[in-house]
Tab-separated table of C-alpha atoms and ligand atoms in Angstrom:
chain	number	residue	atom	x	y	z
A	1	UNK	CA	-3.914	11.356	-44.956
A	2	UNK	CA	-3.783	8.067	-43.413
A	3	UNK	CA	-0.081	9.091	-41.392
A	4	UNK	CA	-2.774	11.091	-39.290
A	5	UNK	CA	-4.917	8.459	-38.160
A	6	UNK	CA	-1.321	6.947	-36.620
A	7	UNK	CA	-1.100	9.698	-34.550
A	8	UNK	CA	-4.171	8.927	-32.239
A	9	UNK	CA	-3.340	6.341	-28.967
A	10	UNK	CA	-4.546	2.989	-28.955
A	11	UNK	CA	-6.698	4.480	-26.179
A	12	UNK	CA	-8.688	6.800	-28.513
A	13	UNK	CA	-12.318	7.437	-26.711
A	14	UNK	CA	-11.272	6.175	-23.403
A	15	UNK	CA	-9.940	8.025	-20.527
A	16	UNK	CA	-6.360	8.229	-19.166
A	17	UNK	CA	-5.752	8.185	-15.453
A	18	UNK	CA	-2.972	8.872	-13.100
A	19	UNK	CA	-1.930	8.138	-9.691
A	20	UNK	CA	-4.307	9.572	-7.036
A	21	UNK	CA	-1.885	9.492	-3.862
A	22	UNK	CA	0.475	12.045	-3.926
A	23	UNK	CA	3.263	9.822	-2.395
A	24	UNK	CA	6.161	8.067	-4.510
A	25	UNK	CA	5.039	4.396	-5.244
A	26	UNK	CA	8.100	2.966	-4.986
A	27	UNK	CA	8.207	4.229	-1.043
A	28	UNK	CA	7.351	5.014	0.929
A	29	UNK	CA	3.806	4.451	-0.470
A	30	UNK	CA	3.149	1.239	-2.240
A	31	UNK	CA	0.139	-0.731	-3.875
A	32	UNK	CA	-1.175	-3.375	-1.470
A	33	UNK	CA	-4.241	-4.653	-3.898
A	34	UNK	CA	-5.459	-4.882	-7.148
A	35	UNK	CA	-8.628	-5.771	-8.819
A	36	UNK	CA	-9.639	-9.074	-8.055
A	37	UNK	CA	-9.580	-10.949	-11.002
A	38	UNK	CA	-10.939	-14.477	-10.058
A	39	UNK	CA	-14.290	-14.762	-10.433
A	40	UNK	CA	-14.342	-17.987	-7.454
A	41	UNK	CA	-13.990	-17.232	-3.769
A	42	UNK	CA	-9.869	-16.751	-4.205
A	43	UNK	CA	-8.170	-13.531	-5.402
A	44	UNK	CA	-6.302	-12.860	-8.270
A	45	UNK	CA	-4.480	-9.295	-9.164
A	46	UNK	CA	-3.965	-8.842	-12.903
A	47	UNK	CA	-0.619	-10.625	-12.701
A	48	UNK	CA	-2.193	-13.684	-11.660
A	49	UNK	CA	-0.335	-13.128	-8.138
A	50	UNK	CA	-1.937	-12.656	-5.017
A	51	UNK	CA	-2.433	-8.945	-4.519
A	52	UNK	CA	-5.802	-9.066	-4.194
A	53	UNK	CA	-8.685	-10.453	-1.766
A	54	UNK	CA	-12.195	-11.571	-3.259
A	55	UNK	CA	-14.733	-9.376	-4.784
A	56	UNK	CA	-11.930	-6.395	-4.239
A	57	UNK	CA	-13.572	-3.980	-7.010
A	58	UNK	CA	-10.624	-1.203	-6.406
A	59	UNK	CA	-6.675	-0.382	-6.439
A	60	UNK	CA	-5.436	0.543	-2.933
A	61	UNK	CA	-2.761	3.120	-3.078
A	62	UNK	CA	-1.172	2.507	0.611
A	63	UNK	CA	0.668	5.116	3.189
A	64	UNK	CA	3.624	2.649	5.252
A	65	UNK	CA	2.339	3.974	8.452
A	66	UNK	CA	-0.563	5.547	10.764
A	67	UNK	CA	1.567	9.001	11.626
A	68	UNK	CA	1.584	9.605	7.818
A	69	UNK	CA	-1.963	10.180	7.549
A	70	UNK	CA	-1.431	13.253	10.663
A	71	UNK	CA	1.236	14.556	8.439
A	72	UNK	CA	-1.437	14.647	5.597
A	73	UNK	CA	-0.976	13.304	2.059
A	74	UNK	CA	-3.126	14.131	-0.857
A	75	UNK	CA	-5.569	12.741	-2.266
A	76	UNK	CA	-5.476	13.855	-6.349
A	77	UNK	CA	-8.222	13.332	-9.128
A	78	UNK	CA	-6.804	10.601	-11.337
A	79	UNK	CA	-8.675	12.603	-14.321
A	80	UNK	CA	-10.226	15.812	-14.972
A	81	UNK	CA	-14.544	15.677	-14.004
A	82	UNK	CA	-17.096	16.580	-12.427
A	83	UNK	CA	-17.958	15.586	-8.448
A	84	UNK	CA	-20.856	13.696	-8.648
A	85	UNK	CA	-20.929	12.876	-4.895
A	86	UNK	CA	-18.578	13.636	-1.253
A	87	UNK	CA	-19.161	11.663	1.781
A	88	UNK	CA	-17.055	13.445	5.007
A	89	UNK	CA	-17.382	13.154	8.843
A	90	UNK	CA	-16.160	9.481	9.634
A	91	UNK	CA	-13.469	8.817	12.143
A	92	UNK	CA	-10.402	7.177	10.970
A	93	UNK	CA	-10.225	4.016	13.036
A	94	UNK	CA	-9.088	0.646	11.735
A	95	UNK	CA	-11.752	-1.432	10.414
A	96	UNK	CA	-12.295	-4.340	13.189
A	97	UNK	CA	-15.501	-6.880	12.261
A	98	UNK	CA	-17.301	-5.204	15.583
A	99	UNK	CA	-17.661	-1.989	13.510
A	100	UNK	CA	-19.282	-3.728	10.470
A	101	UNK	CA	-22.958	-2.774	11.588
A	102	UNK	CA	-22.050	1.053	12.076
A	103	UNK	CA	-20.367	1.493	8.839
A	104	UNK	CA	-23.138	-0.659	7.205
A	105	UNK	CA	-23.611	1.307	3.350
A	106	UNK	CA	-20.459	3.524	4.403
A	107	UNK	CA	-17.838	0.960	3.963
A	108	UNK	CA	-16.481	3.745	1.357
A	109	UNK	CA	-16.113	6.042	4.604
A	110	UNK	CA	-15.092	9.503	3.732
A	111	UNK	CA	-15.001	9.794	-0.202
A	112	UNK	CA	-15.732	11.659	-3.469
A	113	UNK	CA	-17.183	9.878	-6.812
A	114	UNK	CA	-15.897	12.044	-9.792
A	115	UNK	CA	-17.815	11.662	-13.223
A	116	UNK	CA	-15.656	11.577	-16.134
A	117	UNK	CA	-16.938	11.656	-20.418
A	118	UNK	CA	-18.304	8.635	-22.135
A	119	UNK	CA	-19.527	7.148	-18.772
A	120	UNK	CA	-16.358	6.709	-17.029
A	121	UNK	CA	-16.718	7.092	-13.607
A	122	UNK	CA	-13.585	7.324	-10.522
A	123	UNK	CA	-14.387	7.028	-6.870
A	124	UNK	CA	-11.948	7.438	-3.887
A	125	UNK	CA	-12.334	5.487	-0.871
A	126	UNK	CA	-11.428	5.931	3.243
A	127	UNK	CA	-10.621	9.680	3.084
A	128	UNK	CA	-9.146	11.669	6.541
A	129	UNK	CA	-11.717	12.783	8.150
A	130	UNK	CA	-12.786	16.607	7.477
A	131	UNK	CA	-10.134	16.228	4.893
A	132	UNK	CA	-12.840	16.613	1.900
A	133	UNK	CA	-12.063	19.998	-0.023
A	134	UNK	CA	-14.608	19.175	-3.246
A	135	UNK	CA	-18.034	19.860	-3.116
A	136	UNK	CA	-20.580	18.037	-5.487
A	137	UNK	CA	-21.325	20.064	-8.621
A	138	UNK	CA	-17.482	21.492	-8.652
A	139	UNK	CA	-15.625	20.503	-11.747
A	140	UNK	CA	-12.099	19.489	-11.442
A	141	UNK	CA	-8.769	18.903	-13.248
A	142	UNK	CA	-6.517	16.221	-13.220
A	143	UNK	CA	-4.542	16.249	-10.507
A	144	UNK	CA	-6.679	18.534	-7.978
A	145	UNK	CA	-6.635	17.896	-4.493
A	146	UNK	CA	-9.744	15.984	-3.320
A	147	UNK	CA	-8.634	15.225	0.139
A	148	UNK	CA	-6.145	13.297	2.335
A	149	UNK	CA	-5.630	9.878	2.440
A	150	UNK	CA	-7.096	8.481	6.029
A	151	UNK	CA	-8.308	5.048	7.046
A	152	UNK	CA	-12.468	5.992	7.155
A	153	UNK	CA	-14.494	3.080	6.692
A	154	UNK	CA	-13.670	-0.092	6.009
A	155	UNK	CA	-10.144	-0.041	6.182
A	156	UNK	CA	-7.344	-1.884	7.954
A	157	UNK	CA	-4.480	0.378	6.748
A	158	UNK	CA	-4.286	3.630	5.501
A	159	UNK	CA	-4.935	4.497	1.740
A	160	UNK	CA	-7.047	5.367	-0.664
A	161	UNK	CA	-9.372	2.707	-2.885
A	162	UNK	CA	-9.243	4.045	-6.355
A	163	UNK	CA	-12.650	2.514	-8.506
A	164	UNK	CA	-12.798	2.974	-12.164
A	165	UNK	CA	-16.328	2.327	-13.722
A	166	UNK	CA	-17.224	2.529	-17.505
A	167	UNK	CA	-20.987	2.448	-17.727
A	168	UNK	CA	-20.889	0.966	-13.730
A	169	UNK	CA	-18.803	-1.899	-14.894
A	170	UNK	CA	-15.810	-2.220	-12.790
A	171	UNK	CA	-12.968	-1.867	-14.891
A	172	UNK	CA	-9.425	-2.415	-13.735
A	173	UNK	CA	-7.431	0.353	-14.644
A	174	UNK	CA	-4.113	-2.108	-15.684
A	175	UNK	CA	-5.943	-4.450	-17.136
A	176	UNK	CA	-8.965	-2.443	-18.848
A	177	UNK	CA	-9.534	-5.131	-21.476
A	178	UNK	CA	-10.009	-7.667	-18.573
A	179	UNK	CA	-7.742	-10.120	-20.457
A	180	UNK	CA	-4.787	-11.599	-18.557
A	181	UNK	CA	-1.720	-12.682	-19.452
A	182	UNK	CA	-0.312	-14.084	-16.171
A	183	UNK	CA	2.922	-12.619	-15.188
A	184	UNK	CA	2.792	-9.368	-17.514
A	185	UNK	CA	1.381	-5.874	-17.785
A	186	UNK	CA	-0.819	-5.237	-20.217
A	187	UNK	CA	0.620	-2.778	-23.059
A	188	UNK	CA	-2.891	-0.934	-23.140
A	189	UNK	CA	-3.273	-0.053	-19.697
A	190	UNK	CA	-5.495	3.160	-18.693
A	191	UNK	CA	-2.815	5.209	-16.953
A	192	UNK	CA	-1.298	8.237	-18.139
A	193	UNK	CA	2.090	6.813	-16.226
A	194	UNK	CA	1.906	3.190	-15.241
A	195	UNK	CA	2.268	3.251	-11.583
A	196	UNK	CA	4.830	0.456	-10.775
A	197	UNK	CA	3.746	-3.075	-9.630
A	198	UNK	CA	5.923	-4.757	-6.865
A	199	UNK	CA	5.274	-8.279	-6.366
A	200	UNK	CA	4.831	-7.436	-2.066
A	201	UNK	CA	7.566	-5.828	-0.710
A	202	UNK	CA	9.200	-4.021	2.431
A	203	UNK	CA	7.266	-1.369	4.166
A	204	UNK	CA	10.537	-0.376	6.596
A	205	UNK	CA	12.270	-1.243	8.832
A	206	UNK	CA	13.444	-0.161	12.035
A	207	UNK	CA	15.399	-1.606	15.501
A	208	UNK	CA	13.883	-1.236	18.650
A	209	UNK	CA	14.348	-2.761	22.259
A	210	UNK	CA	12.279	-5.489	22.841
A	211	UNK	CA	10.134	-6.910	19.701
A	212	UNK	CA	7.508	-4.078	18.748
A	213	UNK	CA	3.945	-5.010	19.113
A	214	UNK	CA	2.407	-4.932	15.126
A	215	UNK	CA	0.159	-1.880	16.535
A	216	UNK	CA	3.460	0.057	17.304
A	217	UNK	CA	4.940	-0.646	14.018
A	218	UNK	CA	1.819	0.148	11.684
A	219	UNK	CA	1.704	3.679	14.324
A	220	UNK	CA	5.514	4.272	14.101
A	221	UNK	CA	5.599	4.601	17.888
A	222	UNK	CA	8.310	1.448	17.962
A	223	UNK	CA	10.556	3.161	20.894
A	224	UNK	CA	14.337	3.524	19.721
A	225	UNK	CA	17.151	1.341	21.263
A	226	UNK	CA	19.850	2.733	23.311
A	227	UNK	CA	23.339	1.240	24.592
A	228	UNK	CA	21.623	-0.101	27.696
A	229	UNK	CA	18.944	-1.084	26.039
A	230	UNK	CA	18.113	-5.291	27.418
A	231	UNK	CA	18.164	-6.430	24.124
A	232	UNK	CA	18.697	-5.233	20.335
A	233	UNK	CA	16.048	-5.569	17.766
A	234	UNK	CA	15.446	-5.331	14.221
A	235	UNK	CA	12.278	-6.090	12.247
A	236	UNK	CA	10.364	-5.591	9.029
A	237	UNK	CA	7.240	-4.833	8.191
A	238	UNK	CA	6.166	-6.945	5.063
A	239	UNK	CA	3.542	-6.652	2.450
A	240	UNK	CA	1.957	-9.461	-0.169
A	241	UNK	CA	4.532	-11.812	0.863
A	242	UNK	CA	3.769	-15.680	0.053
A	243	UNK	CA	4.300	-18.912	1.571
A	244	UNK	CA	8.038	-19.765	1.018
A	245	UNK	CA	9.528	-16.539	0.599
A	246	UNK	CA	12.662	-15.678	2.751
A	247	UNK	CA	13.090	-13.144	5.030
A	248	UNK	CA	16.711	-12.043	5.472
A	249	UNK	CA	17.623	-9.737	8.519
A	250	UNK	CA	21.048	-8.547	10.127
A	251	UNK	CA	22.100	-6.100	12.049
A	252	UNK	CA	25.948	-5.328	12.146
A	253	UNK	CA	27.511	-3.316	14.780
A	254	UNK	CA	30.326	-1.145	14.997
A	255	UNK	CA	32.881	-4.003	15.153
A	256	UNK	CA	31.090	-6.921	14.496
A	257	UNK	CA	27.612	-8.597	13.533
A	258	UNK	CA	25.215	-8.751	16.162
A	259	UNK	CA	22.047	-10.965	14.969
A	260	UNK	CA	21.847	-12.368	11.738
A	261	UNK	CA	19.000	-14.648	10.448
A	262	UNK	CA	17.176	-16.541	7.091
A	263	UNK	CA	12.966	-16.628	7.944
A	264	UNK	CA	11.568	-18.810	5.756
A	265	UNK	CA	7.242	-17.506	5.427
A	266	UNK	CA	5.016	-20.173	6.125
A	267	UNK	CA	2.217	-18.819	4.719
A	268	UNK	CA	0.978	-15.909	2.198
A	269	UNK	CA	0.097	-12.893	4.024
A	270	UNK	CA	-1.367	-9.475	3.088
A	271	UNK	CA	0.763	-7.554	6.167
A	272	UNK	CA	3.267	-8.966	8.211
A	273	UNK	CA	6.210	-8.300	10.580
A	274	UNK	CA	9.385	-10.386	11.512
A	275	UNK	CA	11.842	-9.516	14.463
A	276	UNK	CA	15.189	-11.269	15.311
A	277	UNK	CA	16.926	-9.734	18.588
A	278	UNK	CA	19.581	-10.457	21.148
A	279	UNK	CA	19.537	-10.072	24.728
A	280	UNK	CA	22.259	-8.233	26.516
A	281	UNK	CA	25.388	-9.970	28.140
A	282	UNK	CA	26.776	-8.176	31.339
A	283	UNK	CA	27.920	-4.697	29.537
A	284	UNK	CA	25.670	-1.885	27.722
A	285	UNK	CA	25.644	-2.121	23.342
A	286	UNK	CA	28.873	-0.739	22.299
A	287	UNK	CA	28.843	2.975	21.147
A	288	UNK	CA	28.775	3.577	17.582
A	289	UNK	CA	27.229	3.508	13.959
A	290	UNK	CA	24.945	0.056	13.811
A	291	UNK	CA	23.593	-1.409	10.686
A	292	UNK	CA	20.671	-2.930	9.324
A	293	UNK	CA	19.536	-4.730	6.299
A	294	UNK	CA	16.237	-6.431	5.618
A	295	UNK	CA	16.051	-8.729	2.397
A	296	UNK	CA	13.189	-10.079	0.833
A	297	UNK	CA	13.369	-12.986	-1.040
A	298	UNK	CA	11.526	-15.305	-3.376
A	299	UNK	CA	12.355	-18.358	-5.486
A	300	UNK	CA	16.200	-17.313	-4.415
A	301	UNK	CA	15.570	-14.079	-6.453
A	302	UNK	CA	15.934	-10.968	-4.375
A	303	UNK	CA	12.384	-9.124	-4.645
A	304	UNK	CA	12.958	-5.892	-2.255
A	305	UNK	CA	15.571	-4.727	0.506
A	306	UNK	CA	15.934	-2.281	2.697
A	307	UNK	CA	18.750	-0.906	4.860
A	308	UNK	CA	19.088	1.414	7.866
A	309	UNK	CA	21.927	2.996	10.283
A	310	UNK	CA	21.649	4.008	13.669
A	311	UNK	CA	23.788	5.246	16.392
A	312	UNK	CA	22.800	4.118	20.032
A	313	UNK	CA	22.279	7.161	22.084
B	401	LIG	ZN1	-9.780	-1.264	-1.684
């Protein structure tokens, strides 16, 4: 009865994972880095792009902003185990080289190793603090809330570090065979539903008054513009962009466009912002619906965009 045999996936004996943040990939959440798959001192995601820094031994499943780790996403077991280990109790601060020392064998911060069959292993990095609802011992199901995502340890944004093992070998979860073909995903990849890879991105946008400091934009505290606002701004917060890509912003008002501009990136950069503003002439912003469009661009291909609509109060 060979016809049976056909039956069993190509990834007979291995694990399948899925997604541990539960927060749509294609936003607001997003994947800032992959594997690193260079073995020199540069980085290398499994697409041979840059989404990735050196030695990075983990996927980082990304929240856009600080406020959304208050509001509380989950955390999920990307397959069904047993905890083999919780770590809880560290404050979520953003990692800064002057707490290196303190978080010295906690870089993890808060987190939860899960042990899988046949010596597959998952762990899940930079947890909320006090946001740990496993205990070690506790068997779980794919898909069971482990946590929240935070920014514990050593982390400059919030999200969670996903680490698959197999026998304590890293293993990159897209790329499990550790064979690239640069510029594709692999057919045989490890997850039950492949999350999606964007090539960096848009965060959001948003307008403001004057141009937002980068702390204000990661916190979503950028305050709102309003008719007498001095000036009118729009900006975009960027991720994985490279040297030469184009950032397009406008913003249109109610009866005609008020700023309007092509930012060419001079460099590659794992999180960025760009503004363009106008100062106000004599007379407050005209009442009514504004828009505003962010567009990201690369090689004169369109690679995200994003739009918004406000009315000035
Ligand atoms: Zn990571």
């Amino acid at each position: 009865m060979t016809l049976l045999s056909l039956a069993v996936p190509a990834t007979a004996g291995e694990l399948s994972f899925s997604s541990p943040i539960d927060c749509d990939l294609n936003g607001p959440c997003y994947i800032q880095q992959y594997v690193d798959h260079d073995p020199s001192k540069d980085a290398s995601d499994f697409t041979c792009s840059g989404l990735s820094y050196d030695g990075h031994k983990g996927t980082d499943f990304a929240l856009p902003t600080y406020d959304m780790i208050d509001s509380g996403v989950d955390v999920l077991a990307s397959a069904s185990g047993v905890v083999a280990g919780v770590r809880d109790g560290i404050d979520d601060v953003r990692y800064s080289p002057d707490r290196a020392a303190i978080l010295k064998g906690r870089e993890c911060g808060n987190g939860v190793v899960l042990r899988h069959p046949d010596g597959w292993e998952t762990q899940y990095c930079h947890l909320r603090k006090s946001s740990v609802t496993v205990v070690r011992g506790q068997s779980v199901q794919v898909g069971d809330v482990l946590g929240q995502v935070g920014m514990s340890g050593r982390a400059e944004f919030p999200h969670v570090h996903l680490s698959v093992r197999h026998e304590g070998k890293v293993i990159d979860p897209f790329d499990p065979d550790g064979t690239i073909i640069c510029g594709e995903a692999e057919n045989d990849t490890l997850w039950t539903d492949q999350p999606p890879y964007r090539a960096g991105g848009i965060v959001r946008i948003g307008t403001s008054s004057a141009v937002p400091e980068f702390t204000d934009i990661r916190a979503n505290t950028v305050a709102f513009p309003n008719t007498g606002s001095d000036a009118l701004v729009i900006y975009a917060f960027l991720f994985g962009t490279q040297k030469g890509d184009v950032i397009h912003l406008s913003l249109q008002g109610p009866a005609e466009i008020v700023i309007e501009r092509d930012i060419t990136l001079e460099r590659s950069q794992a999180q960025s912002f760009r503004a363009i503003g106008k100062k106000r002439g004599g007379e407050g912003w005209p009442e009514g619906e504004y828009t505003g469009t962010a567009t990201l661009l690369r090689a004169d291909k369109v690679i995200d965009s994003e739009n918004l609509t406000l009315t000035l109060p």
